[in-house]
Amino acid sequence: MINNKLPLVDLHRHLDGNIRPQTILELGQKHGIALPGNDLDSLMPHVSAVGNQPSLVAFLEKLDWGVKVLVDEEAIYRVAYENIQDLQQDGIDYAELRFSPSYMGRFSHIAPEAVIDATVAGVQAGLKRFDCQAKLIGILSRSFGVEACQRELDAILSRQHAFVAVDLAGDELGFPGNLFEPHFKQVHKTDLNITVHAGEAAGAESIWHALERLGAQRIGHGVNAAADHKLMEYLATRQIPLESCLTSNLQTTTVSSLAQHPINDFVEAGMCITLNSDDPGVECTTLSKEYQLAHDEVGLTAAQLAQIQRNGVQAAFLSDGERQQLLESKLNN
Ligand code: ADE
Ligand code: ZN
């Protein structure tokens, strides 16, 4: 279902939601961390959301064991490096990997600046070794509140050349976007782009807020735009990209089935839809599987999926020169 003449791009992929279960097991054993399972079979239910979760917050808890084993910079480096290897294994040409430095340092109390440095080092080593490209997005984890996000933003801005954008993720219902207007005002003073998780757990008003008050250039998920036709029209007219993640939306119970997912309506409305993986490790998915699902379960055609691949290139936080290079790298294949 993937068109090999077009780049395969993943714009919404959490590095800290893609820690291999085998790595969790090995790091846990190495550092004497008591895990809820001593082998892969017994660990899997605790680190994966297969079987679906009753809410976004319950889903997010599945990421915690991956972060609990990040006891030092070496562990962070390893996980970042393996994330790049996973991109190559999935045939991804370009990805924007996002991570929350404060969340990754939450259990070890490693400072967010040190988390960023270790992550960047692991990513750079991976990019030297594996055949793919990646850029980084810094996340503000809204679940930990306004002040924690300010600390996290300070760390991201102290390393801003390592990033192409800032994102707001976590508990959208418990911590609505209006709490974070001061943070994004600060981001506006930089060259960093903005993408915001919105319209996933909360309604269309959260997407309007992300666009109008936080300055979002792309929307993470945006599923609940389906309830607001004016918003769909606004997104289509301006070609504001939605970062859609099918399996994630099912596992967080944002949609009750893939047949109910509004992505078909979005595509029909001419919106700029991209397909992404979100937390592939926790979801036990790959981007290739997401394309397959979009075809088999949602009914998108090969032509529509090719357009989605083109949209991914168009929506990437790349310079025009980088975008052109990415496109040409596949044409010459
Ligand atoms: N962090 C990781 N996955 C997320 C999601 N689907 N929504 C909000 N925050 C997240
Ligand atoms: Zn996400």
Coordinates of C-alpha atoms and ligand atoms in Angstrom, one line a residue:
M1 CA 0.0 0.0 0.0
I2 CA 3.0 2.2 0.1
N3 CA 4.1 3.9 -3.1
N4 CA 7.8 3.3 -3.5
K5 CA 8.3 6.3 -5.8
L6 CA 7.2 8.6 -3.0
P7 CA 8.9 9.2 0.3
L8 CA 7.5 7.5 3.4
V9 CA 7.3 10.1 6.1
D10 CA 6.2 9.8 9.8
L11 CA 5.6 13.2 11.3
H12 CA 4.0 12.1 14.6
R13 CA 6.1 9.5 16.3
H14 CA 7.0 9.6 20.0
L15 CA 10.5 8.5 20.7
D16 CA 9.5 7.9 24.3
G17 CA 6.5 5.9 23.2
N18 CA 8.7 3.6 21.1
I19 CA 10.9 1.9 23.6
R20 CA 11.3 -1.8 22.6
P21 CA 9.8 -4.2 25.2
Q22 CA 13.1 -6.2 24.9
T23 CA 15.1 -3.1 25.8
I24 CA 12.8 -2.5 28.8
L25 CA 13.5 -6.0 29.9
E26 CA 17.3 -5.8 29.4
L27 CA 17.6 -2.3 31.1
G28 CA 15.4 -3.4 34.0
Q29 CA 17.5 -6.5 34.6
K30 CA 20.8 -4.7 34.2
H31 CA 19.8 -2.0 36.7
G32 CA 17.9 -4.1 39.1
I33 CA 14.5 -2.5 38.5
A34 CA 11.6 -4.6 39.5
L35 CA 9.5 -5.0 36.4
P36 CA 5.9 -6.3 36.3
G37 CA 7.1 -9.3 34.2
N38 CA 10.4 -11.3 33.9
D39 CA 10.0 -12.2 30.2
L40 CA 8.5 -10.7 27.1
D41 CA 5.2 -12.5 27.4
S42 CA 4.5 -11.4 31.0
L43 CA 5.8 -7.9 30.4
M44 CA 3.8 -7.2 27.2
P45 CA 0.4 -6.4 28.9
H46 CA 2.0 -3.8 31.0
V47 CA 3.9 -2.0 28.2
S48 CA 1.5 -2.3 25.3
A49 CA -2.0 -1.0 24.8
V50 CA -3.2 -3.9 22.7
G51 CA -6.8 -4.7 23.7
N52 CA -7.5 -1.0 23.8
Q53 CA -7.6 1.3 26.8
P54 CA -10.6 3.0 28.4
S55 CA -9.2 6.5 28.0
L56 CA -6.2 8.6 26.8
V57 CA -4.9 8.8 30.3
A58 CA -5.0 5.0 30.8
F59 CA -3.2 4.6 27.4
L60 CA -0.5 7.1 28.5
E61 CA 0.2 5.0 31.6
K62 CA 1.4 2.2 29.3
L63 CA 4.4 4.4 28.4
D64 CA 5.6 4.6 32.0
W65 CA 7.6 1.4 32.2
G66 CA 9.7 2.4 29.2
V67 CA 10.6 5.6 30.9
K68 CA 11.2 4.0 34.3
V69 CA 14.2 2.1 32.9
L70 CA 15.9 5.3 31.6
V71 CA 18.1 5.4 34.7
D72 CA 21.1 7.1 33.1
E73 CA 22.2 8.9 30.0
E74 CA 23.5 5.6 28.5
A75 CA 20.0 4.1 28.6
I76 CA 18.6 7.3 27.0
Y77 CA 21.3 7.1 24.3
R78 CA 20.5 3.5 23.5
V79 CA 16.7 4.1 23.2
A80 CA 17.3 7.1 20.9
Y81 CA 19.7 5.0 18.7
E82 CA 17.2 2.1 18.5
N83 CA 14.5 4.5 17.5
I84 CA 16.5 5.4 14.4
Q85 CA 17.2 1.7 13.7
D86 CA 13.4 1.2 13.9
L87 CA 12.8 3.9 11.2
Q88 CA 15.1 2.1 8.8
Q89 CA 13.5 -1.3 9.5
D90 CA 10.1 0.2 8.8
G91 CA 11.3 1.7 5.5
I92 CA 10.7 5.3 6.7
D93 CA 12.7 7.9 4.7
Y94 CA 12.1 10.8 7.0
A95 CA 10.6 11.1 10.5
E96 CA 10.1 13.8 13.0
L97 CA 10.7 12.2 16.4
R98 CA 9.2 13.9 19.3
F99 CA 9.9 13.4 23.0
S100 CA 9.3 15.0 26.4
P101 CA 12.6 15.6 28.2
S102 CA 11.0 16.0 31.6
Y103 CA 8.9 12.9 31.2
M104 CA 12.0 10.9 30.1
G105 CA 13.8 12.1 33.2
R106 CA 10.9 11.9 35.5
F107 CA 11.9 8.7 37.4
S108 CA 15.7 9.1 37.3
H109 CA 15.6 12.9 38.0
I110 CA 18.0 13.5 35.2
A111 CA 17.8 17.1 34.2
P112 CA 15.8 17.8 31.0
E113 CA 18.9 19.4 29.4
A114 CA 20.9 16.2 30.0
V115 CA 18.1 14.1 28.6
I116 CA 18.1 16.2 25.5
D117 CA 21.8 15.9 25.1
A118 CA 21.8 12.1 25.5
T119 CA 18.8 11.8 23.1
V120 CA 20.5 14.0 20.4
A121 CA 23.7 12.0 20.7
G122 CA 21.9 8.7 20.3
V123 CA 19.9 10.0 17.3
Q124 CA 23.0 11.4 15.6
A125 CA 24.9 8.1 16.1
G126 CA 21.8 6.3 14.6
L127 CA 21.6 8.6 11.6
K128 CA 25.3 7.9 10.8
R129 CA 24.7 4.2 10.9
F130 CA 21.2 3.8 9.4
D131 CA 19.8 5.0 6.1
C132 CA 17.1 7.5 7.0
Q133 CA 16.6 11.1 8.0
A134 CA 15.1 12.5 11.2
K135 CA 14.5 15.7 13.0
L136 CA 13.4 16.3 16.6
I137 CA 10.3 17.9 18.2
G138 CA 10.4 19.0 21.8
I139 CA 7.2 18.1 23.8
L140 CA 5.7 20.0 26.7
S141 CA 3.9 17.3 28.8
R142 CA 0.8 19.1 29.9
S143 CA -0.1 16.4 32.4
F144 CA 2.5 17.7 34.8
G145 CA 1.1 21.2 34.8
V146 CA 2.0 24.8 33.9
E147 CA 5.2 25.2 35.9
A148 CA 6.7 21.8 34.9
C149 CA 6.0 22.8 31.3
Q150 CA 7.8 26.1 31.8
R151 CA 10.9 24.2 33.1
E152 CA 10.6 21.8 30.2
L153 CA 10.3 24.7 27.7
D154 CA 13.4 26.4 29.2
A155 CA 15.4 23.2 28.6
I156 CA 14.1 22.9 25.0
L157 CA 14.9 26.6 24.3
S158 CA 18.4 26.2 25.8
R159 CA 18.9 23.6 23.1
Q160 CA 16.7 25.0 20.4
H161 CA 18.9 24.3 17.5
A162 CA 18.4 20.6 18.2
F163 CA 14.7 20.9 17.4
V164 CA 12.4 21.9 14.5
A165 CA 9.3 22.4 16.6
V166 CA 7.5 22.4 20.0
D167 CA 4.5 20.2 20.7
L168 CA 1.9 20.0 23.6
A169 CA 1.0 16.4 24.5
G170 CA -0.5 14.5 27.4
D171 CA -3.8 14.8 29.2
E172 CA -5.8 17.2 27.0
L173 CA -9.0 17.0 29.0
G174 CA -7.4 17.6 32.4
F175 CA -5.0 20.3 31.2
P176 CA -6.6 22.4 28.4
G177 CA -4.7 24.5 26.0
N178 CA -5.5 27.9 27.5
L179 CA -3.2 27.0 30.4
F180 CA -0.2 27.0 28.0
E181 CA -0.7 30.3 26.1
P182 CA 2.3 31.9 27.8
H183 CA 4.5 29.0 26.8
F184 CA 3.6 29.3 23.2
K185 CA 4.0 33.1 23.2
Q186 CA 7.6 32.4 24.1
V187 CA 7.9 29.8 21.3
H188 CA 6.6 32.4 18.8
K189 CA 9.7 34.5 19.5
T190 CA 11.9 31.8 18.2
D191 CA 12.2 30.1 14.7
L192 CA 10.6 26.9 16.1
N193 CA 7.5 25.5 14.5
I194 CA 4.4 24.5 16.5
T195 CA 2.3 21.4 16.4
V196 CA -0.3 20.6 19.2
H197 CA -2.2 17.5 20.2
A198 CA -5.8 18.7 20.0
G199 CA -9.2 17.3 19.3
E200 CA -8.1 13.8 20.6
A201 CA -9.6 13.6 24.1
A202 CA -11.3 17.1 23.9
G203 CA -13.6 18.5 21.3
A204 CA -13.3 20.7 18.3
E205 CA -13.0 23.8 20.5
S206 CA -9.6 22.5 21.6
I207 CA -8.5 22.5 17.9
W208 CA -9.7 26.1 17.4
H209 CA -7.8 27.1 20.5
A210 CA -4.6 25.4 19.3
L211 CA -4.9 27.2 15.9
E212 CA -6.0 30.6 17.1
R213 CA -4.3 31.0 20.5
L214 CA -1.3 28.7 20.5
G215 CA -0.3 29.3 16.8
A216 CA -0.4 25.6 15.8
Q217 CA 0.8 25.0 12.2
R218 CA -0.2 21.3 12.4
I219 CA -2.6 19.5 14.6
G220 CA -1.9 16.2 16.3
H221 CA -4.8 13.8 15.8
G222 CA -7.6 16.4 15.3
V223 CA -10.2 13.6 15.2
N224 CA -12.9 15.6 16.8
A225 CA -12.8 18.2 14.0
A226 CA -15.4 15.9 12.5
A227 CA -18.1 17.4 14.7
D228 CA -17.5 20.9 13.4
H229 CA -18.0 21.5 9.7
K230 CA -16.8 25.1 9.8
L231 CA -13.6 23.9 11.3
M232 CA -13.2 21.2 8.6
E233 CA -13.7 23.9 6.0
Y234 CA -11.2 26.1 7.7
L235 CA -8.6 23.3 7.8
A236 CA -9.2 22.4 4.2
T237 CA -9.1 25.9 2.9
R238 CA -5.8 26.7 4.6
Q239 CA -4.4 23.1 4.1
I240 CA -3.5 22.9 7.8
P241 CA -2.1 19.4 8.2
L242 CA -3.7 16.9 10.5
E243 CA -1.3 14.2 11.9
S244 CA -3.7 11.2 11.9
C245 CA -2.8 8.0 13.9
L246 CA -5.3 5.3 13.4
T247 CA -4.2 2.5 15.8
S248 CA -3.6 5.1 18.5
N249 CA -7.1 6.5 18.1
L250 CA -8.5 3.0 18.5
Q251 CA -6.4 2.2 21.5
T252 CA -7.2 5.5 23.3
T253 CA -10.9 4.9 22.6
T254 CA -10.9 8.2 20.7
V255 CA -12.9 6.2 18.1
S256 CA -14.8 3.1 18.9
S257 CA -13.7 1.3 15.6
L258 CA -11.7 2.1 12.5
A259 CA -14.9 2.1 10.5
Q260 CA -16.1 5.0 12.7
H261 CA -12.9 7.0 12.1
P262 CA -13.6 10.3 10.3
I263 CA -10.4 10.1 8.2
N264 CA -12.5 9.3 5.1
D265 CA -14.6 12.4 5.5
F266 CA -11.5 14.5 6.1
V267 CA -9.9 13.2 2.8
E268 CA -13.2 13.7 1.0
A269 CA -13.3 17.3 2.3
G270 CA -9.9 18.0 0.8
M271 CA -8.1 18.3 4.1
C272 CA -4.3 17.8 4.3
I273 CA -4.3 14.4 6.0
T274 CA -1.1 12.6 6.9
L275 CA -0.7 9.1 8.3
N276 CA 1.6 8.5 11.3
S277 CA 2.3 6.0 14.0
D278 CA 2.2 7.9 17.4
D279 CA 3.6 5.4 19.9
P280 CA 4.6 2.4 17.7
G281 CA 6.3 0.4 20.6
V282 CA 3.3 0.7 22.9
E283 CA 0.8 0.2 20.1
C284 CA 2.7 -2.8 18.5
T285 CA 2.3 -1.1 15.1
T286 CA 4.5 0.1 12.3
L287 CA 3.9 2.9 9.8
S288 CA 3.6 0.2 7.1
K289 CA 0.8 -1.5 9.1
E290 CA -1.0 1.9 9.5
Y291 CA -1.0 2.3 5.7
Q292 CA -2.3 -1.3 5.3
L293 CA -5.1 -0.6 7.9
A294 CA -6.0 2.6 6.1
H295 CA -6.5 0.6 3.0
D296 CA -8.1 -2.6 4.4
E297 CA -10.2 -1.3 7.3
V298 CA -10.9 2.3 6.4
G299 CA -11.2 1.9 2.6
L300 CA -8.8 4.6 1.4
T301 CA -7.7 3.9 -2.2
A302 CA -4.1 3.6 -3.4
A303 CA -4.5 7.0 -5.1
Q304 CA -5.7 8.6 -1.8
L305 CA -2.8 6.9 0.1
A306 CA -0.3 8.3 -2.4
Q307 CA -1.8 11.8 -1.8
I308 CA -1.3 11.2 1.9
Q309 CA 2.3 10.3 1.3
R310 CA 2.7 13.6 -0.6
N311 CA 0.9 15.5 2.1
G312 CA 3.5 14.1 4.6
V313 CA 6.3 15.6 2.6
Q314 CA 4.5 18.9 2.2
A315 CA 3.7 19.1 5.9
A316 CA 7.2 18.3 7.1
F317 CA 9.1 20.9 9.0
L318 CA 11.7 21.0 6.3
S319 CA 13.1 23.8 4.2
D320 CA 12.0 23.9 0.6
G321 CA 15.4 22.6 -0.5
E322 CA 15.3 19.7 2.0
R323 CA 11.8 18.9 0.8
Q324 CA 12.9 18.8 -2.8
Q325 CA 15.8 16.6 -2.0
L326 CA 13.6 14.1 -0.2
L327 CA 11.2 13.9 -3.1
E328 CA 14.0 13.5 -5.6
S329 CA 15.7 10.8 -3.6
K330 CA 12.8 8.5 -4.4
L331 CA 12.3 9.5 -8.0
N332 CA 15.8 8.4 -8.8
N333 CA 15.4 5.0 -7.1
Ligands
ADE1 N1 1.8 11.1 24.4 C1 2.1 10.0 23.8 N2 1.0 9.6 23.0 C2 0.1 10.6 23.2 C3 -1.2 10.8 22.6 N3 -1.8 9.9 21.8 N4 -1.9 11.8 23.1 C4 -1.3 12.7 23.9 N5 -0.1 12.6 24.4 C5 0.6 11.5 24.0
ZN2 ZN 1.1 11.8 20.0

